[in-house]
Coordinates of C-alpha atoms in Angstrom, one line a residue:
Chain A
M1 CA -0.1 0.0 0.0
T2 CA 2.9 2.5 -1.0
D3 CA 0.9 4.1 -3.5
H4 CA -1.7 6.6 -2.5
P5 CA -3.9 8.0 -5.3
P6 CA -5.1 11.4 -5.2
A7 CA -8.5 11.4 -3.2
Q8 CA -10.9 13.7 -5.0
Q9 CA -14.0 12.3 -3.1
Q10 CA -17.1 14.0 -3.3
T11 CA -19.3 11.5 -1.8
F12 CA -19.3 10.5 1.8
K13 CA -18.0 7.0 2.1
R14 CA -19.6 5.6 5.3
N15 CA -18.7 2.2 5.1
A16 CA -14.8 2.9 4.6
H17 CA -15.0 5.2 7.5
I18 CA -16.8 2.5 9.8
N19 CA -14.0 0.0 8.7
Y20 CA -11.3 2.6 9.1
F21 CA -12.2 3.3 12.7
L22 CA -12.8 -0.4 13.5
R23 CA -9.2 -1.3 12.3
C24 CA -7.6 1.6 14.4
L25 CA -9.8 0.4 17.5
R26 CA -8.6 -3.2 17.1
A27 CA -4.8 -2.4 16.9
L28 CA -3.2 0.9 17.0
P29 CA -0.5 0.2 14.7
T30 CA 3.3 0.5 15.8
A31 CA 3.6 3.7 14.1
A32 CA 1.3 4.9 17.0
Q33 CA 4.1 4.0 19.6
S34 CA 4.6 7.7 20.5
S35 CA 1.2 8.1 21.1
D36 CA 1.0 5.1 23.8
S37 CA 1.0 7.4 26.8
N38 CA -2.2 8.8 25.1
R39 CA -3.8 5.4 24.0
I40 CA -7.4 6.1 25.6
T41 CA -7.3 9.4 23.6
A42 CA -6.9 7.2 20.3
A43 CA -9.4 4.9 21.6
Y44 CA -11.8 7.8 22.0
F45 CA -11.4 9.2 18.6
C46 CA -12.2 5.8 17.1
L47 CA -15.4 5.1 19.6
S48 CA -16.9 8.4 19.2
A49 CA -16.2 8.3 15.4
L50 CA -18.1 5.0 15.4
D51 CA -20.9 6.5 17.6
L52 CA -21.4 9.4 15.4
L53 CA -21.5 7.1 12.4
D54 CA -24.2 5.0 14.3
A55 CA -22.1 1.8 14.0
L56 CA -20.7 0.9 17.3
F57 CA -23.3 -1.4 18.6
E58 CA -23.9 -3.0 15.3
K59 CA -20.3 -3.7 14.4
T60 CA -18.8 -4.6 17.7
T61 CA -19.4 -7.7 19.8
P62 CA -20.6 -7.4 23.7
E63 CA -17.4 -9.1 24.5
Q64 CA -15.2 -6.4 22.7
R65 CA -17.1 -3.6 24.4
S66 CA -17.0 -5.4 27.8
G67 CA -13.4 -5.9 27.2
W68 CA -12.7 -1.9 26.6
I69 CA -14.8 -1.0 29.4
E70 CA -12.7 -3.3 31.8
W71 CA -9.6 -1.7 30.5
I72 CA -10.7 1.7 31.0
W73 CA -11.8 1.1 34.5
S74 CA -8.2 -0.5 35.1
L75 CA -6.8 2.8 34.1
Q76 CA -8.6 4.5 37.2
S77 CA -6.2 5.5 39.8
G78 CA -6.9 5.2 43.4
K79 CA -10.3 3.9 45.2
Y80 CA -10.0 6.7 47.7
A81 CA -11.4 10.1 47.8
T82 CA -7.7 11.7 47.6
K83 CA -6.8 10.0 44.3
G84 CA -8.8 9.9 41.3
G85 CA -9.0 10.4 37.5
F86 CA -7.5 8.4 34.8
R87 CA -4.3 7.4 33.4
G88 CA -3.3 7.4 29.6
S89 CA -2.6 3.7 29.1
T90 CA -1.6 0.5 31.0
F91 CA 1.9 1.1 30.3
M92 CA 1.6 4.0 32.4
T93 CA 0.7 2.2 35.5
T94 CA 3.2 1.2 38.0
S95 CA 3.0 0.0 41.7
N96 CA 4.1 3.5 42.8
E97 CA 1.2 5.9 42.7
D98 CA 3.8 9.1 42.5
T99 CA 5.2 7.7 39.0
S100 CA 1.9 6.9 37.5
P101 CA -0.3 9.8 38.1
S102 CA -3.8 10.4 36.6
H103 CA -3.6 12.7 33.3
L104 CA -6.2 15.3 32.8
P105 CA -6.7 14.9 29.0
S106 CA -6.8 11.0 29.7
T107 CA -9.4 11.5 32.3
Y108 CA -11.6 13.6 29.9
T109 CA -11.4 10.8 27.0
A110 CA -11.7 7.8 29.5
L111 CA -15.1 9.1 30.9
L112 CA -16.5 9.9 27.2
S113 CA -15.4 6.7 26.2
L114 CA -17.1 5.1 29.1
A115 CA -20.3 7.0 28.2
I116 CA -20.4 6.0 24.3
L117 CA -19.9 2.4 25.5
R118 CA -22.8 2.9 28.2
A119 CA -20.9 1.4 30.9
P120 CA -22.6 2.0 34.2
L121 CA -20.8 4.6 36.1
D122 CA -21.2 3.4 39.7
R123 CA -17.4 2.5 39.8
L124 CA -16.3 6.2 39.0
N125 CA -14.6 7.7 42.1
V126 CA -16.2 11.1 41.8
P127 CA -14.8 12.7 45.0
G128 CA -11.4 11.6 43.9
L129 CA -12.0 13.0 40.4
V130 CA -12.7 16.5 41.8
S131 CA -9.7 16.5 44.2
F132 CA -7.6 15.5 41.0
L133 CA -8.9 18.5 39.1
R134 CA -8.2 20.7 42.1
S135 CA -4.6 19.3 42.2
C136 CA -4.2 20.2 38.4
Q137 CA -5.0 24.0 38.6
A138 CA -2.1 26.3 38.8
S139 CA -2.3 29.6 40.9
D140 CA -2.8 31.7 37.6
G141 CA -6.2 29.8 36.8
S142 CA -4.9 27.3 34.2
F143 CA -5.1 23.5 34.3
S144 CA -2.1 21.4 33.8
P145 CA -2.0 17.9 32.4
L146 CA -0.8 16.3 35.6
P147 CA -0.8 17.4 39.1
G148 CA 2.1 19.6 39.7
D149 CA 4.9 19.3 42.3
D150 CA 8.1 20.9 43.3
V151 CA 10.3 19.4 40.8
Y152 CA 7.6 19.7 38.2
P153 CA 5.8 22.6 38.6
S154 CA 2.3 22.7 36.9
E155 CA 2.6 26.3 35.6
G156 CA 4.5 26.6 32.4
F157 CA 4.4 25.3 29.1
Q158 CA 1.6 22.9 29.1
S159 CA -0.8 24.6 31.4
D160 CA -2.9 26.3 29.1
A161 CA -6.4 27.1 27.6
R162 CA -6.8 23.3 26.3
M163 CA -6.6 22.0 29.8
V164 CA -9.0 24.6 31.2
Y165 CA -11.3 23.4 28.6
I166 CA -11.0 19.8 29.3
A167 CA -11.3 20.4 33.1
S168 CA -14.6 22.3 32.3
V169 CA -16.2 19.8 30.6
I170 CA -15.2 16.9 33.0
S171 CA -16.8 19.2 36.1
S172 CA -19.8 19.7 33.6
I173 CA -20.3 16.0 33.1
I174 CA -20.0 15.2 36.8
G175 CA -22.5 18.1 37.5
D176 CA -19.9 19.5 40.2
L177 CA -17.9 22.7 39.4
S178 CA -16.1 22.4 43.1
G179 CA -12.9 21.0 41.5
I180 CA -12.5 24.3 39.7
D181 CA -11.7 27.8 40.9
V182 CA -14.2 29.3 38.4
T183 CA -13.1 32.9 38.8
R184 CA -9.5 32.3 38.1
A185 CA -9.8 30.0 35.5
C186 CA -12.3 32.5 33.4
T187 CA -9.7 35.2 34.3
F188 CA -7.1 33.1 32.9
I189 CA -8.9 32.4 29.7
Q190 CA -9.7 36.5 29.2
R191 CA -5.9 36.8 29.5
C192 CA -5.4 34.5 26.6
Q193 CA -7.1 36.9 24.1
T194 CA -4.8 38.2 21.5
W195 CA -4.3 41.2 19.6
E196 CA -6.6 39.6 16.8
G197 CA -9.6 39.4 18.8
A198 CA -9.2 35.3 19.4
Y199 CA -7.7 33.2 21.8
A200 CA -3.9 31.9 22.3
S201 CA -3.0 28.8 24.4
R202 CA -1.7 31.0 27.1
P203 CA -1.6 34.8 28.1
G204 CA 1.1 36.8 25.9
V205 CA 1.5 33.9 23.5
V206 CA 1.9 35.6 20.3
E207 CA -1.2 34.5 18.3
A208 CA -4.5 33.0 18.3
Q209 CA -5.3 29.5 17.0
G210 CA -8.8 27.9 15.9
G211 CA -8.3 25.0 18.5
T212 CA -7.3 27.3 21.3
T213 CA -10.4 29.6 20.6
Y214 CA -12.6 26.9 20.5
C215 CA -11.3 25.7 23.9
A216 CA -11.4 29.3 25.4
V217 CA -14.9 29.9 24.1
A218 CA -16.3 26.6 25.1
A219 CA -14.8 26.6 28.5
V220 CA -16.3 29.7 29.3
S221 CA -19.5 28.8 28.2
L222 CA -19.4 25.6 30.5
L223 CA -18.4 27.4 33.4
N224 CA -20.3 30.6 33.1
G225 CA -23.3 29.4 31.1
S226 CA -22.7 32.5 28.6
I227 CA -21.3 32.5 25.3
V228 CA -18.6 34.9 25.2
A229 CA -17.7 35.0 21.5
E230 CA -17.6 38.7 21.1
D231 CA -17.6 40.6 17.6
A232 CA -13.7 40.7 17.3
T233 CA -13.5 36.9 17.9
L234 CA -16.4 36.0 15.6
R235 CA -14.8 38.2 13.0
W236 CA -11.4 36.3 13.4
L237 CA -13.0 32.9 13.0
I238 CA -15.0 33.9 9.9
G239 CA -11.8 35.1 8.5
R240 CA -10.2 31.8 8.5
Q241 CA -12.5 30.0 6.0
L242 CA -10.8 29.2 2.6
G243 CA -13.2 26.9 1.8
G244 CA -12.2 24.6 4.8
F245 CA -10.5 26.5 7.6
Q246 CA -7.1 27.5 8.3
G247 CA -5.8 27.3 12.0
R248 CA -4.2 30.8 11.5
P249 CA -3.7 33.4 9.0
G250 CA -1.4 32.9 6.4
K251 CA -1.4 29.0 7.1
L252 CA -2.7 26.4 4.9
E253 CA -6.5 25.1 5.5
D254 CA -6.8 22.0 7.5
I255 CA -9.6 19.9 9.0
L256 CA -9.3 21.3 12.5
D257 CA -11.2 24.3 13.6
H258 CA -14.6 25.0 12.6
D259 CA -17.3 27.2 13.1
V260 CA -20.2 29.6 11.6
I261 CA -19.5 28.9 7.9
N262 CA -19.9 28.6 4.4
R263 CA -21.1 24.8 4.8
E264 CA -21.0 23.9 1.1
A265 CA -17.4 25.0 0.5
D266 CA -16.3 23.5 3.8
R267 CA -18.2 20.2 3.1
S268 CA -16.4 19.9 -0.3
F269 CA -13.0 20.4 1.4
L270 CA -13.7 18.0 4.2
L271 CA -15.1 15.5 1.7
S272 CA -11.7 16.1 -0.5
A273 CA -9.7 14.9 2.4
Q274 CA -11.4 11.6 2.6
S275 CA -8.9 8.6 1.8
P276 CA -10.4 5.9 -0.2
L277 CA -9.6 3.6 2.5
G278 CA -11.8 5.2 4.8
G279 CA -10.6 8.1 7.6
F280 CA -9.4 11.6 6.8
G281 CA -6.1 13.1 6.3
K282 CA -5.2 16.5 7.6
E283 CA -5.3 17.8 4.1
P284 CA -6.2 16.5 0.9
E285 CA -3.9 13.6 -0.2
D286 CA -2.5 13.3 3.3
Y287 CA -2.6 9.9 4.8
P288 CA -5.8 9.5 7.4
D289 CA -5.0 9.4 11.3
P290 CA -7.7 8.8 13.9
F291 CA -7.6 12.6 15.2
H292 CA -8.3 14.4 12.0
S293 CA -10.6 11.8 10.8
Y294 CA -12.6 12.1 14.1
L295 CA -12.6 15.9 13.8
A296 CA -13.5 15.8 10.1
L297 CA -16.7 13.5 11.1
A298 CA -17.5 15.9 13.9
A299 CA -17.5 18.9 11.6
L300 CA -19.7 17.3 9.1
S301 CA -22.1 16.6 11.8
L302 CA -22.0 20.0 13.5
S303 CA -22.6 21.7 10.2
H304 CA -25.5 19.4 9.6
S305 CA -24.0 18.6 6.1
Q306 CA -23.9 15.0 6.6
S307 CA -27.5 13.6 7.6
E308 CA -25.7 10.1 7.9
L309 CA -24.2 11.3 11.0
K310 CA -25.5 11.6 14.6
P311 CA -26.0 15.1 15.8
L312 CA -23.0 16.5 18.0
D313 CA -22.9 18.3 21.2
A314 CA -20.2 20.9 20.3
R315 CA -19.1 21.9 24.0
W316 CA -19.0 18.2 25.2
N317 CA -17.7 16.8 21.8
I318 CA -19.8 13.6 21.7
S319 CA -23.1 12.8 20.1
V320 CA -26.1 14.5 21.5
E321 CA -27.5 11.0 22.2
T322 CA -24.5 10.1 24.2
K323 CA -24.7 13.2 26.2
E324 CA -28.2 12.6 27.0
W325 CA -27.4 9.1 28.3
L326 CA -24.6 10.5 30.5
V327 CA -27.0 13.1 32.1
R328 CA -29.4 10.5 32.9
E329 CA -27.0 8.1 34.3
F330 CA -25.3 10.7 36.4
G331 CA -28.8 11.3 37.8
R332 CA -29.4 7.6 38.5
T333 CA -25.9 7.2 40.3
K334 CA -26.8 10.3 42.4
H335 CA -29.8 8.9 43.3
I336 CA -28.4 5.5 44.6
Q337 CA -25.9 7.4 46.6
Chain B
M1 CA 1.6 -3.5 18.6
Y2 CA 4.6 -2.2 20.2
S3 CA 8.2 -2.9 19.1
A4 CA 9.9 -5.2 21.3
E5 CA 12.7 -2.9 22.1
Y6 CA 10.3 -0.2 23.5
R7 CA 8.4 -2.6 25.5
D8 CA 11.6 -3.9 27.1
A9 CA 12.5 -0.5 27.7
M10 CA 9.1 0.3 29.5
D11 CA 9.2 -2.8 31.3
Y12 CA 12.5 -1.9 33.0
F13 CA 11.3 1.7 33.5
R14 CA 8.3 0.7 35.6
A15 CA 10.6 -1.6 37.6
I16 CA 12.9 1.6 38.4
A17 CA 10.1 4.0 38.9
A18 CA 8.0 1.7 41.2
S19 CA 11.3 1.4 43.5
G20 CA 11.8 5.2 43.3
E21 CA 15.4 4.5 42.2
K22 CA 17.2 7.8 41.1
S23 CA 20.6 6.6 39.4
E24 CA 22.8 6.9 36.4
R25 CA 20.9 3.9 35.1
A26 CA 17.6 5.3 35.6
L27 CA 18.7 8.3 33.7
E28 CA 20.1 6.5 30.8
L29 CA 17.0 4.5 30.5
T30 CA 14.6 7.6 30.5
E31 CA 16.7 8.8 27.6
T32 CA 16.1 5.4 25.8
V33 CA 12.5 5.6 26.5
I34 CA 12.2 9.5 25.4
R35 CA 14.1 8.7 22.2
M36 CA 11.4 6.3 21.3
N37 CA 8.6 8.1 22.6
P38 CA 9.0 11.7 23.2
A39 CA 5.5 12.4 24.2
H40 CA 5.8 10.2 27.2
Y41 CA 5.1 12.7 30.2
T42 CA 5.7 10.4 33.2
V43 CA 9.4 9.6 31.9
W44 CA 10.0 13.2 31.4
Q45 CA 8.8 13.9 35.0
Y46 CA 11.0 11.1 36.2
R47 CA 14.1 12.3 34.3
M48 CA 13.8 15.8 35.7
A49 CA 13.6 14.5 39.3
T50 CA 16.5 12.1 38.7
L51 CA 18.7 15.1 37.2
L52 CA 18.1 17.1 40.2
E53 CA 18.5 14.6 42.8
L54 CA 21.8 13.6 41.2
K55 CA 22.8 17.2 40.9
K56 CA 23.7 16.6 37.2
D57 CA 25.4 19.1 35.2
L58 CA 22.0 21.1 33.6
E59 CA 24.2 22.5 30.9
E60 CA 25.0 19.3 29.6
E61 CA 21.4 18.3 29.6
L62 CA 20.4 21.5 27.7
Q63 CA 22.8 20.4 24.9
L64 CA 21.1 17.1 24.7
M65 CA 17.9 19.0 24.3
N66 CA 19.4 20.7 21.4
A67 CA 19.5 17.7 19.6
F68 CA 16.1 16.4 20.7
A69 CA 14.4 19.8 19.8
V70 CA 15.3 19.5 16.1
E71 CA 13.5 16.3 15.9
N72 CA 10.6 17.0 18.1
L73 CA 9.6 20.4 17.3
K74 CA 6.1 19.8 18.1
S75 CA 6.5 18.1 21.5
Y76 CA 4.9 19.9 24.4
Q77 CA 7.3 17.8 26.7
V78 CA 10.5 18.9 25.3
W79 CA 9.7 22.4 25.3
H80 CA 8.5 22.0 29.0
H81 CA 11.6 20.2 30.2
R82 CA 13.8 23.1 28.5
L83 CA 12.0 25.6 30.3
L84 CA 12.3 24.0 33.7
L85 CA 16.3 23.6 32.7
L86 CA 16.5 27.4 32.2
T87 CA 14.5 27.9 35.2
H88 CA 17.0 26.0 37.2
I89 CA 20.3 27.2 35.1
S90 CA 18.9 30.7 35.8
P91 CA 21.6 32.4 33.5
Q92 CA 22.5 36.2 34.3
D93 CA 22.6 36.4 30.4
P94 CA 19.8 34.6 28.3
S95 CA 21.2 35.7 25.3
S96 CA 22.8 32.6 24.2
E97 CA 19.6 30.7 24.6
I98 CA 17.7 33.5 22.8
D99 CA 19.9 33.2 19.9
Y100 CA 19.6 29.2 20.0
I101 CA 15.6 30.0 19.5
H102 CA 16.2 32.2 16.9
Q103 CA 18.3 29.6 14.9
A104 CA 15.5 27.1 15.5
L105 CA 13.0 29.4 14.0
L106 CA 14.8 29.7 10.7
P107 CA 13.7 26.5 9.4
D108 CA 10.3 26.7 10.8
P109 CA 9.2 30.2 11.4
K110 CA 5.8 29.6 12.4
N111 CA 6.0 26.9 14.9
Y112 CA 3.7 27.6 17.6
H113 CA 5.7 26.0 20.5
T114 CA 9.1 27.8 19.5
W115 CA 7.4 31.1 19.6
A116 CA 5.5 30.4 22.9
Y117 CA 8.7 29.5 24.3
L118 CA 10.4 32.6 22.9
H119 CA 7.9 34.6 24.7
W120 CA 8.3 32.6 28.1
L121 CA 11.9 33.5 27.5
Y122 CA 11.6 37.1 27.6
S123 CA 8.8 37.5 29.9
H124 CA 10.8 35.1 32.7
F125 CA 14.2 36.9 32.3
S126 CA 12.7 40.4 32.0
T127 CA 10.8 39.7 35.4
L128 CA 14.1 38.8 36.8
G129 CA 15.7 42.1 35.2
R130 CA 18.0 40.4 33.0
I131 CA 17.0 41.9 29.6
P132 CA 18.9 45.3 29.0
D133 CA 17.7 47.8 26.5
E134 CA 20.0 46.8 23.8
Q135 CA 18.7 43.1 24.0
W136 CA 15.1 44.5 23.5
K137 CA 16.3 46.6 20.4
H138 CA 18.2 43.7 19.1
E139 CA 14.8 41.7 19.2
Q140 CA 13.0 44.0 17.4
Q141 CA 15.4 44.5 14.7
W142 CA 15.4 40.5 14.4
C143 CA 11.4 40.6 14.3
E144 CA 11.5 43.2 11.6
E145 CA 14.0 41.1 9.6
M146 CA 11.3 38.3 9.8
L147 CA 8.4 40.4 8.8
R148 CA 10.7 41.8 5.9
V149 CA 11.4 38.1 4.7
D150 CA 7.8 37.1 5.1
G151 CA 5.2 39.9 5.6
R152 CA 2.5 37.4 6.1
N153 CA 4.2 35.6 9.2
N154 CA 1.3 36.0 11.5
S155 CA 3.5 34.8 14.3
A156 CA 6.2 37.5 13.7
W157 CA 3.4 40.1 13.7
G158 CA 2.2 38.6 17.2
W159 CA 5.7 38.9 18.3
R160 CA 6.0 42.4 17.4
W161 CA 2.8 43.1 19.2
F162 CA 4.5 41.6 22.4
L163 CA 7.7 43.7 21.6
R164 CA 6.2 47.0 21.0
V165 CA 2.6 47.1 22.8
A166 CA 2.0 44.1 25.3
R167 CA 5.4 44.0 27.5
P168 CA 5.9 46.4 30.3
G169 CA 7.7 49.6 29.1
A170 CA 7.0 49.1 25.4
A171 CA 7.3 51.8 23.1
T172 CA 3.4 52.4 22.7
S173 CA 3.2 53.4 26.4
Q174 CA 4.1 57.0 24.9
A175 CA 1.7 58.6 22.3
D176 CA 4.7 58.8 19.8
G177 CA 5.3 55.1 20.0
V178 CA 1.5 54.3 19.2
K179 CA 2.0 56.9 16.1
E180 CA 4.9 54.9 15.0
E181 CA 3.4 51.7 15.3
L182 CA -0.1 52.9 13.1
N183 CA 2.8 53.8 10.6
Y184 CA 4.5 50.4 10.6
A185 CA 1.1 48.8 10.0
L186 CA 0.1 51.0 7.3
K187 CA 3.5 50.8 5.6
A188 CA 3.1 46.7 5.7
I189 CA -0.5 47.0 4.1
H190 CA 0.8 49.5 1.4
L191 CA 3.6 46.8 0.7
I192 CA 0.9 43.8 0.4
P193 CA -2.4 45.1 0.5
H194 CA -4.2 41.7 0.8
N195 CA -2.0 40.9 4.1
V196 CA -4.5 39.7 6.5
S197 CA -2.4 40.0 9.4
A198 CA -1.1 43.4 8.6
W199 CA -5.0 44.7 8.6
N200 CA -5.6 42.6 11.9
Y201 CA -2.5 44.5 13.4
L202 CA -3.7 47.7 12.6
R203 CA -7.2 47.1 13.9
G204 CA -5.7 45.5 16.9
L205 CA -3.7 48.7 17.8
L206 CA -7.0 50.9 17.0
K207 CA -8.8 48.8 19.4
H208 CA -6.4 48.4 22.2
F209 CA -5.9 52.3 22.4
K210 CA -9.4 52.9 21.8
L211 CA -8.7 55.1 18.7
P212 CA -11.3 55.6 16.0
L213 CA -11.0 54.0 12.5
T214 CA -12.1 57.1 10.5
P215 CA -9.1 59.4 10.7
L216 CA -7.1 56.8 8.9
L217 CA -9.7 56.4 6.0
P218 CA -7.4 58.5 3.6
A219 CA -4.9 55.5 3.8
V220 CA -7.6 53.0 3.1
I221 CA -9.8 54.4 0.4
P222 CA -7.6 53.9 -2.4
Y223 CA -8.0 50.2 -1.9
T224 CA -11.9 50.3 -1.8
T225 CA -12.2 51.8 -5.4
R226 CA -14.4 54.5 -4.0
P227 CA -14.1 58.0 -4.8
S228 CA -12.5 59.7 -1.5
A229 CA -15.2 62.5 -1.4
T230 CA -17.5 60.1 -0.2
S231 CA -15.9 59.4 3.0
V232 CA -14.1 62.1 5.2
E233 CA -12.3 65.2 4.2
S234 CA -8.9 64.0 3.1
S235 CA -6.9 66.9 3.8
S236 CA -3.3 67.7 3.1
T237 CA -2.9 67.4 6.8
F238 CA -3.0 63.8 6.6
D239 CA 0.1 62.6 8.4
F240 CA 0.2 58.8 7.7
P241 CA 1.6 56.8 5.0
L242 CA -0.5 56.7 1.9
P243 CA -0.6 54.1 -0.8
S244 CA 1.3 54.5 -4.1
D245 CA -0.6 56.6 -6.4
P246 CA -1.5 55.0 -8.9
L247 CA -1.6 51.5 -6.9
P248 CA 0.5 48.8 -8.3
N249 CA -1.1 46.9 -11.4
D250 CA -0.7 43.6 -9.7
T251 CA -3.1 44.7 -6.9
P252 CA -6.3 42.7 -7.2
L253 CA -9.2 45.6 -6.4
P254 CA -11.1 46.2 -4.4
V255 CA -9.4 44.9 -1.2
S256 CA -12.2 43.3 0.8
L257 CA -10.3 44.1 4.1
A258 CA -10.2 47.8 3.1
L259 CA -14.1 47.5 2.5
E260 CA -14.5 45.8 5.7
Y261 CA -12.6 49.1 7.2
L262 CA -14.5 51.3 5.4
G263 CA -17.8 49.6 6.6
D264 CA -16.7 49.8 10.3
S265 CA -15.6 53.4 9.9
L266 CA -19.2 54.2 8.4
I267 CA -20.7 52.9 11.4
E268 CA -18.5 54.7 13.7
Q269 CA -19.8 57.9 11.7
N270 CA -23.4 56.8 12.4
Q271 CA -23.8 56.1 8.6
T272 CA -25.3 52.6 9.1
T273 CA -27.2 52.7 5.8
E274 CA -23.8 53.2 3.7
A275 CA -22.1 50.9 5.9
G276 CA -24.9 48.1 4.9
Q277 CA -24.3 48.9 1.4
V278 CA -20.6 48.3 1.7
F279 CA -21.2 44.8 3.2
E280 CA -23.9 43.8 0.8
E281 CA -21.3 44.3 -1.6
L282 CA -18.8 42.2 0.2
S283 CA -21.7 39.5 0.4
L284 CA -22.6 39.7 -3.2
K285 CA -19.6 40.3 -5.1
Y286 CA -16.4 40.6 -3.5
D287 CA -15.9 38.3 -0.8
R288 CA -18.5 35.2 -1.7
M289 CA -16.9 32.7 0.6
R290 CA -18.3 34.8 3.6
A291 CA -21.2 35.8 2.1
G292 CA -23.4 34.5 5.1
Y293 CA -21.4 36.6 7.4
W294 CA -21.5 39.7 5.4
E295 CA -25.2 39.5 5.1
Y296 CA -25.0 39.1 9.1
R297 CA -23.4 42.3 9.2
R298 CA -25.6 44.0 6.6
R299 CA -28.6 43.0 8.6
E300 CA -27.2 44.7 11.8
C301 CA -26.7 47.7 10.2
V302 CA -30.5 47.8 8.6
E303 CA -31.9 46.8 11.9
E304 CA -30.4 49.4 14.0

C-alpha cells in the first residue's frame, strides 16, 4: 500500500470510515508508539467516530465492548477520595502511585469513552476526580495535564486553555464545579485573548489559533453558562475560512477548527480529504489518522451537512445521544448515593 | 503493537520507577524511552527529578535537548523540560538561549511551540531584570527582519505586538510610540495590500488604544475603488503613510479588508445605511466565501 492515489472524493464514504475506525480500534499500529501514553485518547476518537456513524453497537460484539470497558476502568487511579482520574494507558501504571499519576486529557477521554460504551458509572470515584482536578489547577487559573509538584511545577508550557476546557467539560459532566476555581479559570481565559480578538494557548503567547479559541470559548460557556464570542472573535474565526478552515492567518487550511460557516465549501473541502480507504487526512492527499478523521466527522455532523451522522454536542464533543445518556446516568448514580 | 525494544525499555522503566530509584542507569533508561516516545510525560517527569537529585550538570542536559528539539519541535514535553532547565540554570545573561531559539525558528518560522517558548524566555528573564535595553532593541530588529522576509508571518506580527505593545515598558506606552506603530502597520499594508495579518494588527492597535478608525480612511480608501469624497475630508494635513498613486498593477481591487474597514468606519460615523451597502457588496460580489457573515453584518446595520 505504498501507492496513495489523489483523493478527490465528493461522496461520503460511510462504510469505508466505519472500517477505518474499527481497524484503528482493534490494533493501534506500531507507528502510533509515540501515542502510547495517550492510548485512551486514540481509543476515544475511534469510539466517538463509530458512535457518530451509528455503527458501534452494530459492528462490535458485547465481549469486545466489555473488554474495552474493563480496560478503561483499569486506568482509573486510586479508590480513595484523595486519588481519582484516569491514566493514559496501562503502560503508564506502576505500583508506585507517584510515578503513575492520572492525566487530565486521558481522564476526559476515558470518561467520554465509558459513556459512549454505555458503561454503568457506579465505579467512578467522583470525590477523587474532584480532588484530582483541584491538584491540576495552577495559581494563575490555568490547568496542567498532571498535578504539579516542586520538581515539576504545573505552571508553564503545558498549562493552558486546552486544559481549562478539559477540566470544564469533566466538571460539567459530573455536575460539580467544585474542582475548579471558576473565577480564576475565567480570568485566565480572558488573558489569553490576543491582538487579533481570538484566543492563544496562554496569556501573551503571540497569536490565536482555531483550536485554542474553541477551547477558550467553550470553557467559559461551560463555566458561566454564557457564550462570550464577542464581535472581534467571530470576525477572526470567519476570516479563517478558505473553503475549509485554516488554523491561523497565512497557514494552509486543514480540517481542524470549525465554526459558523460557508457549509457547502467546507463540506466539499472535508470530503476531498477523505482517504479511499476510509478516514480523513489533515489535508487532501495526506494519510488518514484517527485524530483528524474524528474531527472531520465531528465537523460534518456539526454543520448538519451530513445527514448520515448523529448530531454532535459541540461543547462536550460527543453525540447528543451520548450526552443525554450521560446526564441520565449521573442522575441515576446520584439517586443511589 | 509495540516494538519489542520499546516494550522492554518500558518494563525496565516501570520496575525502576516503582522502587523510586534515582540513579545513572535510571537516567540512561529515561533517555532510551524518550528517544522512542518523546510524548511520554511520566518519563520526562522522572528524568527531571533524577537530574536534580543527582545534581547533574544541567548545561549538559541542555545540549542534549538541542539535539532533541530539532527532531521533536512539536512535542510539548521537550519544550516544558527545556523551560524547567532554564529556570534551574537561571543564567545572568540569557542571550545565548535567545540566539538558539532564533536559529530554531529559521527552518520553521511559524512553529507555535517555539514562539511560545521565546515569549516565555523574554517574560521570565525580564521579570528577573536580565533583559537590557540593547537586547530589546536587538530583538525588535530581528523581528523586523522576519517580517521583511515574510510579511505574512502572523507569528512574527504577534511577536511585534509583544515587543511594541504588550510588554511592560513597551514603546507604545508613549503617544509617539502609538503613532510609529500605526505607521508601521499602514506601510505593511501598502507593501502587501491583501495581507490579513497587517490589517488585523492595525485594527488591533486601534481597538487596544481605543482610537477611531475614521481618521485613517485616506490611507484605506484607494483600496476600496471608491471616490475619496464620499468619505471624510482627506486633507493635506493627513500625517500617515499613503498608498502609492496609482496603485501597483498587480493588486487585485477592491481589497475586501479595506471595504470591511470602510464599513466599520461608516458605522462609527453613524452612516449605517451606507455601511450596510458596503457589506452587501462584500456579500454579493467581493467575498462570496463569507457571504453569510457579510449578510449578517448588513442586517445588523439595517436593524439598528
